[in-house]
Amino acid sequence: MSAVSHPTWAEHARALLDRSGHTRGGARDTVIDHLAEQRCAVTAQAIEDALRDGGRAVSRASIYRVLDLLQAYRLVQRLDVGHGSAMYELVDPAGDHHHHLLCERCGRVVPFDDQALERAIEAVSGRLDFRIDDHEVVLRGSCTRCRG
């Protein structure tokens, strides 16, 4: 019996955009490749810096255009982290996700998983008879470094 092969996030993103009639471009492919390597949310500035440092300069305006396109197709999720700042994170086609702790002093973002929290969200959905299609949890406070 052979294992079922699932496309990577980058393959999924490119295929969805191709099917939707979007033509490929160098900036889009570069941003998609970079995002596919990330473990957690990143800012547009961090993407720009990493690409420039890697010799693949893409303008911030192009990065935002790509992020807006990816967000419109629910390929990335925008996380508002306060002070007019946002971070972007991949949306796993299989539905796997994590949540975030945000230090409001230094801006540090820490991902976390919590199955009890997921069960509580499902319970709220059932109790209120409301189908929840998606959710994000950002818990704000201060990290150990900023408290100490």
mmCIF file of C-alpha atoms in Angstrom:
data_model
loop_
_atom_site.group_PDB
_atom_site.id
_atom_site.type_symbol
_atom_site.label_atom_id
_atom_site.label_comp_id
_atom_site.label_asym_id
_atom_site.label_seq_id
_atom_site.Cartn_x
_atom_site.Cartn_y
_atom_site.Cartn_z
ATOM 1 C CA MET A 1 0.000 0.000 0.000
ATOM 2 C CA SER A 2 1.498 3.357 -1.000
ATOM 3 C CA ALA A 3 1.356 6.504 1.074
ATOM 4 C CA VAL A 4 -0.783 9.376 -0.163
ATOM 5 C CA SER A 5 1.333 12.354 -1.143
ATOM 6 C CA HIS A 6 -0.016 15.773 -0.242
ATOM 7 C CA PRO A 7 1.195 18.910 -1.988
ATOM 8 C CA THR A 8 3.369 21.305 -0.036
ATOM 9 C CA TRP A 9 1.882 24.650 0.959
ATOM 10 C CA ALA A 10 3.852 26.345 -1.858
ATOM 11 C CA GLU A 11 2.580 23.830 -4.448
ATOM 12 C CA HIS A 12 -0.973 24.255 -3.138
ATOM 13 C CA ALA A 13 -0.701 28.063 -3.249
ATOM 14 C CA ARG A 14 0.699 28.137 -6.777
ATOM 15 C CA ALA A 15 -1.892 25.657 -8.083
ATOM 16 C CA LEU A 16 -4.784 27.613 -6.539
ATOM 17 C CA LEU A 17 -3.552 30.918 -7.942
ATOM 18 C CA ASP A 18 -2.903 29.327 -11.361
ATOM 19 C CA ARG A 19 -6.435 27.856 -11.443
ATOM 20 C CA SER A 20 -7.802 31.271 -10.530
ATOM 21 C CA GLY A 21 -6.140 32.841 -13.567
ATOM 22 C CA HIS A 22 -3.257 34.661 -11.888
ATOM 23 C CA THR A 23 -0.073 34.710 -13.908
ATOM 24 C CA ARG A 24 3.133 33.803 -12.150
ATOM 25 C CA GLY A 25 5.684 36.447 -11.397
ATOM 26 C CA GLY A 26 9.152 36.468 -9.919
ATOM 27 C CA ALA A 27 8.162 38.481 -6.842
ATOM 28 C CA ARG A 28 5.168 36.260 -6.127
ATOM 29 C CA ASP A 29 7.175 33.057 -6.447
ATOM 30 C CA THR A 30 9.986 34.456 -4.299
ATOM 31 C CA VAL A 31 7.588 35.503 -1.515
ATOM 32 C CA ILE A 32 5.744 32.156 -1.680
ATOM 33 C CA ASP A 33 9.041 30.264 -1.429
ATOM 34 C CA HIS A 34 10.134 32.363 1.540
ATOM 35 C CA LEU A 35 6.809 31.993 3.359
ATOM 36 C CA ALA A 36 6.868 28.225 2.821
ATOM 37 C CA GLU A 37 10.094 28.068 4.870
ATOM 38 C CA GLN A 38 8.635 29.918 7.887
ATOM 39 C CA ARG A 39 7.503 28.164 11.061
ATOM 40 C CA CYS A 40 5.428 31.059 12.387
ATOM 41 C CA ALA A 41 4.092 34.495 11.524
ATOM 42 C CA VAL A 42 6.397 37.097 9.956
ATOM 43 C CA THR A 43 6.105 40.784 9.102
ATOM 44 C CA ALA A 44 6.398 42.200 5.602
ATOM 45 C CA GLN A 45 9.532 44.010 6.804
ATOM 46 C CA ALA A 46 11.073 40.712 7.951
ATOM 47 C CA ILE A 47 10.267 39.155 4.583
ATOM 48 C CA GLU A 48 11.848 42.097 2.762
ATOM 49 C CA ASP A 49 14.976 41.972 4.954
ATOM 50 C CA ALA A 50 15.401 38.197 4.568
ATOM 51 C CA LEU A 51 14.968 38.316 0.805
ATOM 52 C CA ARG A 52 17.409 41.214 0.450
ATOM 53 C CA ASP A 53 19.953 39.459 2.691
ATOM 54 C CA GLY A 54 19.557 36.341 0.531
ATOM 55 C CA GLY A 55 20.225 38.318 -2.662
ATOM 56 C CA ARG A 56 16.592 38.139 -3.835
ATOM 57 C CA ALA A 57 15.472 41.747 -3.365
ATOM 58 C CA VAL A 58 11.730 42.353 -3.709
ATOM 59 C CA SER A 59 10.164 45.735 -3.004
ATOM 60 C CA ARG A 60 7.962 46.092 0.054
ATOM 61 C CA ALA A 61 5.075 47.221 -2.193
ATOM 62 C CA SER A 62 5.381 43.967 -4.170
ATOM 63 C CA ILE A 63 5.531 41.966 -0.941
ATOM 64 C CA TYR A 64 2.323 43.602 0.292
ATOM 65 C CA ARG A 65 0.610 42.949 -3.051
ATOM 66 C CA VAL A 66 1.558 39.268 -2.843
ATOM 67 C CA LEU A 67 0.451 39.057 0.809
ATOM 68 C CA ASP A 68 -2.891 40.702 -0.052
ATOM 69 C CA LEU A 69 -3.410 38.208 -2.881
ATOM 70 C CA LEU A 70 -2.509 35.245 -0.677
ATOM 71 C CA GLN A 71 -4.816 36.536 2.053
ATOM 72 C CA ALA A 72 -7.702 36.961 -0.414
ATOM 73 C CA TYR A 73 -7.387 33.260 -1.264
ATOM 74 C CA ARG A 74 -7.043 32.272 2.423
ATOM 75 C CA LEU A 75 -3.508 31.034 1.848
ATOM 76 C CA VAL A 76 -2.138 33.278 4.575
ATOM 77 C CA GLN A 77 -3.704 34.730 7.671
ATOM 78 C CA ARG A 78 -3.031 38.275 8.818
ATOM 79 C CA LEU A 79 -2.418 38.707 12.539
ATOM 80 C CA ASP A 80 -2.810 42.237 13.856
ATOM 81 C CA VAL A 81 -0.192 42.652 16.544
ATOM 82 C CA GLY A 82 -0.993 46.225 17.544
ATOM 83 C CA HIS A 83 0.606 49.587 16.883
ATOM 84 C CA GLY A 84 -0.468 49.340 13.220
ATOM 85 C CA SER A 85 1.680 46.248 12.714
ATOM 86 C CA ALA A 86 0.674 42.955 11.175
ATOM 87 C CA MET A 87 2.249 39.567 10.751
ATOM 88 C CA TYR A 88 1.388 36.957 8.146
ATOM 89 C CA GLU A 89 1.244 33.226 8.583
ATOM 90 C CA LEU A 90 0.554 30.286 6.299
ATOM 91 C CA VAL A 91 -2.876 28.705 6.370
ATOM 92 C CA ASP A 92 -2.335 24.954 6.261
ATOM 93 C CA PRO A 93 -4.641 23.374 3.646
ATOM 94 C CA ALA A 94 -5.128 20.439 6.041
ATOM 95 C CA GLY A 95 -6.394 22.806 8.741
ATOM 96 C CA ASP A 96 -3.506 22.395 11.186
ATOM 97 C CA HIS A 97 -2.769 25.610 13.059
ATOM 98 C CA HIS A 98 -1.439 27.085 16.255
ATOM 99 C CA HIS A 99 -2.129 30.183 18.313
ATOM 100 C CA HIS A 100 0.087 32.980 19.563
ATOM 101 C CA LEU A 101 1.275 34.700 22.713
ATOM 102 C CA LEU A 102 2.208 38.333 22.037
ATOM 103 C CA CYS A 103 4.400 40.389 24.348
ATOM 104 C CA GLU A 104 3.044 43.912 24.137
ATOM 105 C CA ARG A 105 6.315 45.352 25.433
ATOM 106 C CA CYS A 106 8.912 43.852 23.068
ATOM 107 C CA GLY A 107 6.665 42.466 20.309
ATOM 108 C CA ARG A 108 7.885 38.879 20.720
ATOM 109 C CA VAL A 109 5.456 36.320 19.285
ATOM 110 C CA VAL A 110 5.414 32.782 20.681
ATOM 111 C CA PRO A 111 3.368 30.057 18.964
ATOM 112 C CA PHE A 112 1.496 27.506 21.070
ATOM 113 C CA ASP A 113 -0.839 24.545 20.634
ATOM 114 C CA ASP A 114 -3.571 23.718 23.126
ATOM 115 C CA GLN A 115 -6.010 20.888 22.460
ATOM 116 C CA ALA A 116 -8.156 21.891 25.459
ATOM 117 C CA LEU A 117 -8.598 25.331 23.897
ATOM 118 C CA GLU A 118 -9.602 23.716 20.587
ATOM 119 C CA ARG A 119 -12.190 21.587 22.408
ATOM 120 C CA ALA A 120 -13.514 24.673 24.209
ATOM 121 C CA ILE A 121 -13.941 26.489 20.871
ATOM 122 C CA GLU A 122 -15.823 23.461 19.485
ATOM 123 C CA ALA A 123 -18.020 23.438 22.602
ATOM 124 C CA VAL A 124 -18.865 27.125 22.153
ATOM 125 C CA SER A 125 -19.748 26.415 18.529
ATOM 126 C CA GLY A 126 -22.157 23.664 19.576
ATOM 127 C CA ARG A 127 -23.635 25.537 22.504
ATOM 128 C CA LEU A 128 -24.344 28.658 20.429
ATOM 129 C CA ASP A 129 -25.329 26.706 17.294
ATOM 130 C CA PHE A 130 -22.783 28.631 15.256
ATOM 131 C CA ARG A 131 -20.531 27.028 12.647
ATOM 132 C CA ILE A 132 -17.018 28.317 13.183
ATOM 133 C CA ASP A 133 -15.070 28.195 9.923
ATOM 134 C CA ASP A 134 -11.856 29.673 11.242
ATOM 135 C CA HIS A 135 -10.425 31.263 14.346
ATOM 136 C CA GLU A 136 -7.289 32.854 15.656
ATOM 137 C CA VAL A 137 -6.244 33.283 19.242
ATOM 138 C CA VAL A 138 -3.709 35.931 20.203
ATOM 139 C CA LEU A 139 -3.111 36.217 23.930
ATOM 140 C CA ARG A 140 -1.504 39.542 24.824
ATOM 141 C CA GLY A 141 0.633 40.251 27.852
ATOM 142 C CA SER A 142 4.307 40.420 28.809
ATOM 143 C CA CYS A 143 6.973 37.785 28.342
ATOM 144 C CA THR A 144 9.386 36.586 31.014
ATOM 145 C CA ARG A 145 12.218 38.758 29.664
ATOM 146 C CA CYS A 146 10.130 41.939 29.852
ATOM 147 C CA ARG A 147 8.710 41.136 33.294
ATOM 148 C CA GLY A 148 12.105 40.346 34.779
#
